[in-house]
């Protein structure tokens, strides 16, 4: 809401750009990705198709898809400098998201399109190589024969994933590929609006994504489910958290006033995954925790309609894919880089620096006092 000085806290409701990448309708609970409802696209599109769609506003035909896959696949390998950096920071036990931010900055500057391809292609390699280094294992070379999502899982484990796993990950990556003017996308657009490069924009976006109010929530959301352990303990545990003034991770959203449509897409994908494979007990427990949290949030903030957001089911789905909690946010970045780069192209097209104003609250007309007289 705007105050008398024109300040809109958190820029809520402020329109900062035009985009054809995605439309978020918070009242209706709708997400449209380049014209397609997210329910229509996720689960069907490969990640490569989603990136192509976001960049070119059209789905590729078979030839275009084959050549786009090839363009990405041949850029997966990391440079010696990137590998050296990752080994150095792994020895210092730097968190994965920080390592990703640093390593993304080593992608060579070039033409915008080349930078964007290199970023999309190499983020999974960075995350997977770093994870293996942290575990004391040798990184696995990317396999150009595998699709983007399947190759990421392959580089983590050294084994090509089954179709169900690859499909679940593609569903996730497409679901989170773009989401209007979210904080990390805005950060990327601000950087590129200065005519800086796309590598810098993506490094900034990774930094913004890391925060627990944006992409950092799924790890803590799952930790809560683990800590609760038994459905019967959910109410007491969550009440205590709310009583301490804490937020429940995986619930609430700046834009959605109803359920986040991405939560439904990921809930269906998680159900499919846990039905065929995985820890059924954890899945049931998570559903119970969700229901209890929704009931308590309705009591806690009546009339606000705090609902499950994308992060809750992200946590469940990625855990079902056997990804460790520390990789949840880096994996979010692997999906969202599709949107970040698409927004960078759009911002470059508009070529107008994003430069808002601030309201000065400080003193006026101070006089200089020499240090010995203070
Ligand atoms: N748990 C408890 N209380 C919550 C809450 C949550 N998950 N989400 C919002 N609230 C409370 C806020 O503290 C606020 O209370 P107040 O009026 O006493 O200050 C009230 O509900 C309204 O908040 P709202 O305006 O809807 O939130 P926001 O737009 O400032 O923030 C989020 C949106 C996403 C940052 C917020 O919902 C949140 O922190 N959620 C948990 C983190 C998370 O899951 N992030 C991933 C987002 S995809």
Short mmCIF file of C-alpha atoms and ligand atoms in Angstrom, two decimals:
data_model
loop_
_atom_site.label_atom_id
_atom_site.label_comp_id
_atom_site.label_asym_id
_atom_site.label_seq_id
_atom_site.Cartn_x
_atom_site.Cartn_y
_atom_site.Cartn_z
CA UNK A 1 0.00 0.00 0.00
CA UNK A 2 1.21 3.48 -0.91
CA UNK A 3 1.92 5.95 1.93
CA UNK A 4 1.84 9.76 1.69
CA UNK A 5 5.39 9.96 0.34
CA UNK A 6 4.46 7.54 -2.46
CA UNK A 7 6.36 4.66 -0.88
CA UNK A 8 4.96 1.22 -1.73
CA UNK A 9 6.44 -1.18 0.82
CA UNK A 10 7.90 -4.25 -0.88
CA UNK A 11 6.80 -2.70 -4.25
CA UNK A 12 3.60 -4.71 -3.75
CA UNK A 13 1.24 -4.22 -6.69
CA UNK A 14 3.74 -2.05 -8.60
CA UNK A 15 4.03 -3.00 -12.28
CA UNK A 16 7.72 -2.92 -13.18
CA UNK A 17 7.84 -4.55 -16.64
CA UNK A 18 5.92 -5.99 -19.55
CA UNK A 19 6.44 -9.68 -20.18
CA UNK A 20 5.12 -12.45 -22.40
CA UNK A 21 6.80 -15.14 -20.30
CA UNK A 22 4.20 -15.78 -17.61
CA UNK A 23 1.07 -14.37 -16.03
CA UNK A 24 0.26 -14.97 -12.38
CA UNK A 25 -3.34 -14.44 -11.28
CA UNK A 26 -3.29 -14.45 -7.51
CA UNK A 27 -7.05 -14.09 -7.09
CA UNK A 28 -7.96 -16.99 -9.40
CA UNK A 29 -4.94 -19.15 -8.56
CA UNK A 30 -3.78 -19.33 -12.19
CA UNK A 31 -0.33 -19.47 -13.72
CA UNK A 32 -0.01 -19.12 -17.50
CA UNK A 33 3.43 -19.89 -18.96
CA UNK A 34 3.83 -18.33 -22.44
CA UNK A 35 0.15 -18.91 -23.10
CA UNK A 36 -0.13 -22.38 -21.58
CA UNK A 37 -1.78 -23.04 -18.20
CA UNK A 38 0.93 -24.59 -16.04
CA UNK A 39 -1.22 -27.74 -15.64
CA UNK A 40 -1.22 -28.13 -19.45
CA UNK A 41 2.54 -27.72 -19.86
CA UNK A 42 4.19 -29.33 -16.82
CA UNK A 43 4.26 -33.10 -17.07
CA UNK A 44 4.25 -32.91 -20.88
CA UNK A 45 7.08 -30.54 -21.84
CA UNK A 46 10.69 -31.56 -21.59
CA UNK A 47 12.79 -28.87 -19.92
CA UNK A 48 14.45 -28.06 -23.24
CA UNK A 49 10.99 -27.41 -24.76
CA UNK A 50 10.11 -25.12 -21.87
CA UNK A 51 13.30 -23.08 -22.25
CA UNK A 52 12.71 -22.80 -25.99
CA UNK A 53 9.12 -21.70 -25.39
CA UNK A 54 10.18 -19.03 -22.90
CA UNK A 55 12.90 -17.68 -25.17
CA UNK A 56 11.09 -17.82 -28.53
CA UNK A 57 7.41 -17.79 -27.49
CA UNK A 58 6.65 -20.92 -29.49
CA UNK A 59 7.15 -24.65 -28.96
CA UNK A 60 9.93 -26.08 -31.16
CA UNK A 61 9.18 -28.42 -34.04
CA UNK A 62 11.11 -31.74 -34.01
CA UNK A 63 14.12 -30.35 -35.88
CA UNK A 64 14.31 -27.20 -33.82
CA UNK A 65 14.05 -29.27 -30.64
CA UNK A 66 16.82 -31.64 -31.72
CA UNK A 67 19.17 -28.78 -32.53
CA UNK A 68 18.29 -26.85 -29.34
CA UNK A 69 18.93 -29.98 -27.25
CA UNK A 70 22.26 -30.34 -28.98
CA UNK A 71 23.17 -26.68 -28.41
CA UNK A 72 22.55 -27.10 -24.69
CA UNK A 73 24.09 -30.57 -24.35
CA UNK A 74 27.40 -29.46 -25.88
CA UNK A 75 27.71 -26.69 -23.27
CA UNK A 76 27.27 -28.84 -20.16
CA UNK A 77 30.93 -29.45 -19.34
CA UNK A 78 32.64 -27.05 -16.89
CA UNK A 79 35.88 -25.19 -17.53
CA UNK A 80 39.03 -26.00 -15.58
CA UNK A 81 38.67 -22.69 -13.73
CA UNK A 82 35.13 -23.54 -12.61
CA UNK A 83 36.20 -26.99 -11.41
CA UNK A 84 39.16 -25.50 -9.51
CA UNK A 85 36.88 -23.00 -7.81
CA UNK A 86 34.40 -25.72 -6.83
CA UNK A 87 37.15 -27.92 -5.39
CA UNK A 88 38.52 -25.00 -3.38
CA UNK A 89 35.16 -24.07 -1.88
CA UNK A 90 34.16 -27.70 -1.27
CA UNK A 91 37.24 -27.97 0.95
CA UNK A 92 35.89 -25.03 2.95
CA UNK A 93 32.41 -26.60 3.18
CA UNK A 94 30.73 -23.64 1.56
CA UNK A 95 26.92 -24.20 1.26
CA UNK A 96 25.79 -25.44 -2.16
CA UNK A 97 23.83 -22.31 -3.02
CA UNK A 98 26.86 -20.10 -2.36
CA UNK A 99 29.05 -22.40 -4.43
CA UNK A 100 26.50 -22.19 -7.25
CA UNK A 101 26.50 -18.39 -7.06
CA UNK A 102 30.30 -18.27 -7.23
CA UNK A 103 30.62 -20.87 -9.98
CA UNK A 104 27.88 -19.33 -12.15
CA UNK A 105 30.06 -16.22 -12.16
CA UNK A 106 32.81 -18.14 -13.93
CA UNK A 107 30.70 -18.69 -17.06
CA UNK A 108 32.52 -16.86 -19.83
CA UNK A 109 31.04 -13.55 -20.95
CA UNK A 110 29.99 -13.50 -24.59
CA UNK A 111 27.03 -12.72 -26.81
CA UNK A 112 23.76 -12.72 -24.80
CA UNK A 113 22.43 -15.86 -26.47
CA UNK A 114 25.67 -17.79 -25.84
CA UNK A 115 25.75 -16.68 -22.21
CA UNK A 116 22.15 -17.77 -21.70
CA UNK A 117 22.77 -21.19 -23.31
CA UNK A 118 25.90 -21.71 -21.23
CA UNK A 119 24.10 -20.79 -18.01
CA UNK A 120 21.08 -23.03 -18.60
CA UNK A 121 23.35 -25.89 -19.69
CA UNK A 122 25.95 -25.66 -16.95
CA UNK A 123 23.97 -24.95 -13.77
CA UNK A 124 23.08 -28.66 -13.29
CA UNK A 125 26.71 -29.65 -13.89
CA UNK A 126 27.90 -27.16 -11.26
CA UNK A 127 25.39 -28.38 -8.67
CA UNK A 128 26.04 -32.07 -9.33
CA UNK A 129 29.84 -31.74 -9.46
CA UNK A 130 29.86 -29.72 -6.25
CA UNK A 131 27.65 -32.21 -4.44
CA UNK A 132 29.95 -35.07 -5.38
CA UNK A 133 33.04 -33.11 -4.32
CA UNK A 134 31.41 -32.44 -0.96
CA UNK A 135 30.76 -36.16 -0.60
CA UNK A 136 34.40 -36.93 -1.44
CA UNK A 137 33.48 -38.43 -4.83
CA UNK A 138 34.72 -37.63 -8.30
CA UNK A 139 32.32 -35.58 -10.45
CA UNK A 140 30.52 -37.51 -13.20
CA UNK A 141 30.99 -36.20 -16.75
CA UNK A 142 27.73 -35.09 -18.39
CA UNK A 143 26.18 -37.56 -20.85
CA UNK A 144 25.13 -35.70 -24.03
CA UNK A 145 22.77 -38.54 -24.97
CA UNK A 146 20.55 -37.86 -21.95
CA UNK A 147 17.98 -35.09 -21.71
CA UNK A 148 18.69 -32.10 -19.48
CA UNK A 149 16.77 -33.38 -16.45
CA UNK A 150 17.86 -37.02 -16.72
CA UNK A 151 21.47 -35.92 -17.13
CA UNK A 152 21.31 -33.86 -13.92
CA UNK A 153 20.20 -36.93 -11.95
CA UNK A 154 22.83 -39.01 -13.74
CA UNK A 155 25.61 -36.58 -12.81
CA UNK A 156 24.50 -36.72 -9.16
CA UNK A 157 24.37 -40.48 -8.81
CA UNK A 158 26.43 -41.90 -11.68
CA UNK A 159 23.39 -43.90 -12.82
CA UNK A 160 20.91 -43.00 -15.55
CA UNK A 161 17.54 -42.46 -13.83
CA UNK A 162 14.37 -44.40 -14.58
CA UNK A 163 11.72 -42.77 -16.72
CA UNK A 164 9.50 -41.97 -13.72
CA UNK A 165 12.29 -40.02 -11.98
CA UNK A 166 13.25 -38.09 -15.11
CA UNK A 167 9.61 -37.23 -15.76
CA UNK A 168 9.03 -36.05 -12.20
CA UNK A 169 12.07 -33.79 -12.39
CA UNK A 170 11.01 -32.37 -15.79
CA UNK A 171 7.61 -31.63 -14.28
CA UNK A 172 9.24 -29.79 -11.41
CA UNK A 173 11.66 -27.79 -13.59
CA UNK A 174 8.91 -26.67 -15.95
CA UNK A 175 6.56 -25.82 -13.06
CA UNK A 176 9.10 -23.42 -11.53
CA UNK A 177 10.60 -22.15 -14.80
CA UNK A 178 9.00 -18.71 -14.56
CA UNK A 179 6.67 -16.86 -12.23
CA UNK A 180 6.00 -13.24 -13.09
CA UNK A 181 8.00 -10.50 -11.42
CA UNK A 182 9.31 -12.53 -8.47
CA UNK A 183 12.25 -11.17 -6.46
CA UNK A 184 15.06 -13.03 -8.27
CA UNK A 185 13.65 -12.26 -11.71
CA UNK A 186 13.34 -8.62 -10.75
CA UNK A 187 16.95 -8.67 -9.53
CA UNK A 188 18.06 -10.14 -12.88
CA UNK A 189 16.12 -7.51 -14.83
CA UNK A 190 17.55 -4.67 -12.73
CA UNK A 191 21.09 -5.87 -13.43
CA UNK A 192 20.59 -6.34 -17.15
CA UNK A 193 18.74 -3.00 -17.41
CA UNK A 194 22.08 -1.27 -16.74
CA UNK A 195 23.37 -2.98 -19.95
CA UNK A 196 25.38 -5.34 -17.78
CA UNK A 197 25.65 -8.95 -18.99
CA UNK A 198 23.40 -11.99 -18.47
CA UNK A 199 26.00 -13.86 -16.41
CA UNK A 200 25.97 -11.00 -13.87
CA UNK A 201 22.17 -10.95 -13.90
CA UNK A 202 21.95 -14.68 -13.17
CA UNK A 203 24.56 -14.44 -10.40
CA UNK A 204 22.44 -11.69 -8.78
CA UNK A 205 19.28 -13.73 -9.25
CA UNK A 206 20.84 -16.75 -7.54
CA UNK A 207 21.67 -14.51 -4.58
CA UNK A 208 18.06 -13.31 -4.39
CA UNK A 209 16.64 -16.82 -4.74
CA UNK A 210 18.66 -18.06 -1.78
CA UNK A 211 16.66 -16.18 0.86
CA UNK A 212 14.11 -18.17 2.91
CA UNK A 213 11.27 -15.86 1.89
CA UNK A 214 11.87 -16.78 -1.76
CA UNK A 215 13.56 -20.00 -2.86
CA UNK A 216 15.12 -21.02 0.43
CA UNK A 217 11.89 -22.37 1.93
CA UNK A 218 11.61 -26.00 0.75
CA UNK A 219 14.47 -27.33 2.89
CA UNK A 220 13.02 -25.89 6.12
CA UNK A 221 9.50 -27.00 5.04
CA UNK A 222 10.64 -30.62 4.88
CA UNK A 223 12.69 -30.31 8.07
CA UNK A 224 9.45 -29.45 9.85
CA UNK A 225 7.84 -32.66 8.56
CA UNK A 226 10.86 -34.67 9.74
CA UNK A 227 10.90 -32.98 13.14
CA UNK A 228 7.19 -33.64 13.64
CA UNK A 229 7.81 -37.31 12.84
CA UNK A 230 4.29 -38.49 13.87
CA UNK A 231 0.99 -37.03 12.68
CA UNK A 232 -0.28 -36.86 16.28
CA UNK A 233 2.49 -34.38 17.16
CA UNK A 234 1.75 -31.99 14.27
CA UNK A 235 -0.75 -29.72 15.98
CA UNK A 236 1.26 -29.10 19.17
CA UNK A 237 4.46 -28.57 17.19
CA UNK A 238 2.96 -26.12 14.70
CA UNK A 239 0.99 -24.24 17.38
CA UNK A 240 4.18 -23.70 19.30
CA UNK A 241 5.96 -22.38 16.22
CA UNK A 242 3.16 -19.93 15.45
CA UNK A 243 3.01 -18.96 19.14
CA UNK A 244 6.70 -17.97 18.94
CA UNK A 245 5.79 -15.70 15.98
CA UNK A 246 7.54 -17.94 13.45
CA UNK A 247 6.27 -18.43 9.90
CA UNK A 248 5.41 -21.86 8.62
CA UNK A 249 7.62 -22.50 5.62
CA UNK A 250 5.77 -23.68 2.53
CA UNK A 251 2.63 -21.63 3.26
CA UNK A 252 1.52 -18.16 2.22
CA UNK A 253 2.35 -16.14 -0.85
CA UNK A 254 2.72 -12.49 -1.81
CA UNK A 255 0.51 -12.85 -4.88
CA UNK A 256 -1.72 -15.91 -4.42
CA UNK A 257 -4.80 -15.33 -2.30
CA UNK A 258 -5.94 -18.88 -3.07
CA UNK A 259 -3.98 -22.09 -3.47
CA UNK A 260 -0.79 -21.80 -5.56
CA UNK A 261 -1.57 -23.75 -8.79
CA UNK A 262 2.02 -25.01 -8.84
CA UNK A 263 1.39 -26.75 -5.52
CA UNK A 264 -1.36 -28.81 -7.21
CA UNK A 265 0.84 -29.74 -10.19
CA UNK A 266 3.66 -30.81 -7.88
CA UNK A 267 1.28 -32.57 -5.48
CA UNK A 268 0.03 -34.72 -8.39
CA UNK A 269 3.61 -35.43 -9.52
CA UNK A 270 4.62 -36.30 -5.94
CA UNK A 271 1.66 -38.64 -5.59
CA UNK A 272 2.63 -40.42 -8.83
CA UNK A 273 6.19 -40.74 -7.64
CA UNK A 274 5.42 -41.97 -4.13
CA UNK A 275 2.78 -44.38 -5.50
CA UNK A 276 5.40 -46.14 -7.60
CA UNK A 277 8.47 -45.65 -5.52
CA UNK A 278 9.47 -44.02 -2.28
CA UNK A 279 8.63 -43.53 1.35
CA UNK A 280 4.84 -43.80 1.51
CA UNK A 281 4.82 -43.10 5.25
CA UNK A 282 6.59 -39.77 4.80
CA UNK A 283 4.18 -38.84 2.03
CA UNK A 284 1.13 -39.54 4.23
CA UNK A 285 2.72 -37.65 7.12
CA UNK A 286 3.40 -34.62 4.91
CA UNK A 287 -0.26 -34.54 3.83
CA UNK A 288 -1.36 -34.62 7.48
CA UNK A 289 1.08 -31.86 8.39
CA UNK A 290 -0.24 -29.76 5.49
CA UNK A 291 -3.86 -30.14 6.61
CA UNK A 292 -2.98 -29.26 10.22
CA UNK A 293 -0.92 -26.26 9.13
CA UNK A 294 -3.78 -24.95 6.96
CA UNK A 295 -6.24 -25.30 9.84
CA UNK A 296 -3.94 -23.49 12.27
CA UNK A 297 -3.05 -20.74 9.79
CA UNK A 298 -6.76 -20.08 9.25
CA UNK A 299 -7.09 -19.62 13.04
CA UNK A 300 -3.87 -17.61 13.26
CA UNK A 301 -4.66 -15.15 10.43
CA UNK A 302 -8.40 -15.36 9.90
CA UNK A 303 -9.55 -13.89 6.60
CA UNK A 304 -6.04 -13.96 5.06
CA UNK A 305 -6.49 -17.42 3.50
CA UNK A 306 -2.89 -18.58 3.87
CA UNK A 307 -2.52 -21.60 1.59
CA UNK A 308 0.09 -24.15 0.64
CA UNK A 309 2.68 -22.70 -1.75
CA UNK A 310 4.98 -24.29 -4.30
CA UNK A 311 7.75 -24.93 -1.78
CA UNK A 312 5.90 -27.47 0.30
CA UNK A 313 5.39 -29.92 -2.56
CA UNK A 314 8.76 -29.05 -4.03
CA UNK A 315 10.25 -30.44 -0.85
CA UNK A 316 8.22 -33.62 -1.03
CA UNK A 317 8.86 -34.18 -4.73
CA UNK A 318 12.59 -33.51 -4.61
CA UNK A 319 12.96 -35.69 -1.53
CA UNK A 320 11.14 -38.43 -3.45
CA UNK A 321 13.77 -37.99 -6.17
CA UNK A 322 16.37 -38.71 -3.49
CA UNK A 323 17.84 -35.23 -3.64
CA UNK A 324 19.35 -34.09 -0.34
CA UNK A 325 17.71 -31.04 1.29
CA UNK A 326 20.74 -28.81 0.54
CA UNK A 327 20.08 -29.29 -3.18
CA UNK A 328 16.45 -28.14 -3.13
CA UNK A 329 17.18 -24.45 -3.69
CA UNK A 330 20.01 -25.06 -6.20
CA UNK A 331 17.59 -27.30 -8.12
CA UNK A 332 15.03 -24.50 -8.07
CA UNK A 333 17.71 -22.30 -9.68
CA UNK A 334 18.28 -24.96 -12.38
CA UNK A 335 14.60 -24.57 -13.33
CA UNK A 336 14.21 -20.81 -12.82
CA UNK A 337 17.26 -19.95 -14.93
CA UNK A 338 14.97 -20.56 -17.93
CA UNK A 339 12.81 -17.62 -16.85
CA UNK A 340 15.71 -15.44 -15.68
CA UNK A 341 17.41 -15.65 -19.06
CA UNK A 342 14.12 -15.11 -20.94
CA UNK A 343 13.47 -11.99 -18.85
CA UNK A 344 16.99 -10.76 -19.55
CA UNK A 345 16.29 -10.94 -23.31
CA UNK A 346 13.05 -9.02 -22.80
CA UNK A 347 14.75 -6.41 -20.65
CA UNK A 348 17.52 -5.97 -23.20
CA UNK A 349 14.78 -5.40 -25.78
CA UNK A 350 13.24 -2.57 -23.77
CA UNK A 351 16.66 -1.03 -22.96
CA UNK A 352 15.43 1.22 -20.15
CA UNK A 353 17.37 1.32 -16.90
CA UNK A 354 15.30 0.32 -13.84
CA UNK A 355 15.94 3.07 -11.38
CA UNK A 356 13.24 3.78 -8.76
CA UNK A 357 13.45 6.42 -6.02
CA UNK A 358 13.68 6.43 -2.24
CA UNK A 359 12.26 8.64 0.48
CA UNK A 360 15.03 10.28 2.52
CA UNK A 361 14.48 9.91 6.28
CA UNK A 362 17.85 11.21 7.49
CA UNK A 363 18.95 14.47 9.08
CA UNK A 364 19.22 17.74 7.13
CA UNK A 365 21.88 20.47 7.15
CA UNK A 366 24.45 18.84 9.40
CA UNK A 367 27.71 20.70 9.90
CA UNK A 368 31.09 18.98 9.79
CA UNK A 369 32.75 18.48 13.22
CA UNK A 370 36.49 17.60 13.20
CA UNK A 371 37.22 14.18 14.68
CA UNK A 372 38.96 15.53 17.82
CA UNK A 373 35.89 17.58 18.69
CA UNK A 374 33.29 14.75 18.44
N1 LIG B 1 3.25 -18.62 8.53
C1 LIG B 1 2.75 -17.81 9.48
N2 LIG B 1 2.28 -16.56 9.25
C2 LIG B 1 2.33 -16.14 7.99
C3 LIG B 1 2.82 -16.93 6.94
C4 LIG B 1 3.30 -18.22 7.24
N3 LIG B 1 3.78 -19.02 6.30
N4 LIG B 1 2.74 -16.23 5.78
C5 LIG B 1 2.22 -15.03 6.09
N5 LIG B 1 1.98 -14.97 7.42
C6 LIG B 1 1.43 -13.85 8.17
C7 LIG B 1 2.39 -12.67 8.06
O1 LIG B 1 3.34 -12.70 9.12
C8 LIG B 1 1.46 -11.49 8.18
O2 LIG B 1 1.19 -11.28 9.55
P1 LIG B 1 1.07 -9.78 10.15
O3 LIG B 1 -0.10 -9.18 9.41
O4 LIG B 1 0.82 -10.03 11.60
O5 LIG B 1 2.36 -9.14 9.84
C9 LIG B 1 0.18 -12.00 7.51
O6 LIG B 1 0.23 -13.43 7.54
C10 LIG B 1 -0.02 -11.57 6.09
O7 LIG B 1 1.17 -11.85 5.38
P2 LIG B 1 1.26 -11.59 3.81
O8 LIG B 1 1.08 -10.12 3.55
O9 LIG B 1 0.34 -12.52 3.14
O10 LIG B 1 2.72 -12.06 3.51
P3 LIG B 1 3.83 -11.39 2.59
O11 LIG B 1 3.29 -11.05 1.27
O12 LIG B 1 4.55 -10.32 3.34
O13 LIG B 1 4.84 -12.60 2.50
C11 LIG B 1 5.64 -14.77 2.10
C12 LIG B 1 4.67 -13.68 1.63
C13 LIG B 1 5.71 -15.87 1.07
C14 LIG B 1 7.03 -14.16 2.26
C15 LIG B 1 5.11 -15.33 3.46
O14 LIG B 1 3.85 -15.91 3.28
C16 LIG B 1 6.08 -16.31 4.08
O15 LIG B 1 7.03 -15.89 4.75
N6 LIG B 1 5.86 -17.65 3.90
C17 LIG B 1 6.77 -18.63 4.43
C18 LIG B 1 8.00 -18.74 3.57
C19 LIG B 1 7.74 -19.45 2.26
O16 LIG B 1 7.07 -20.48 2.21
N7 LIG B 1 8.29 -18.88 1.19
C20 LIG B 1 8.17 -19.42 -0.16
C21 LIG B 1 7.29 -18.55 -1.00
S1 LIG B 1 6.90 -19.33 -2.55
#
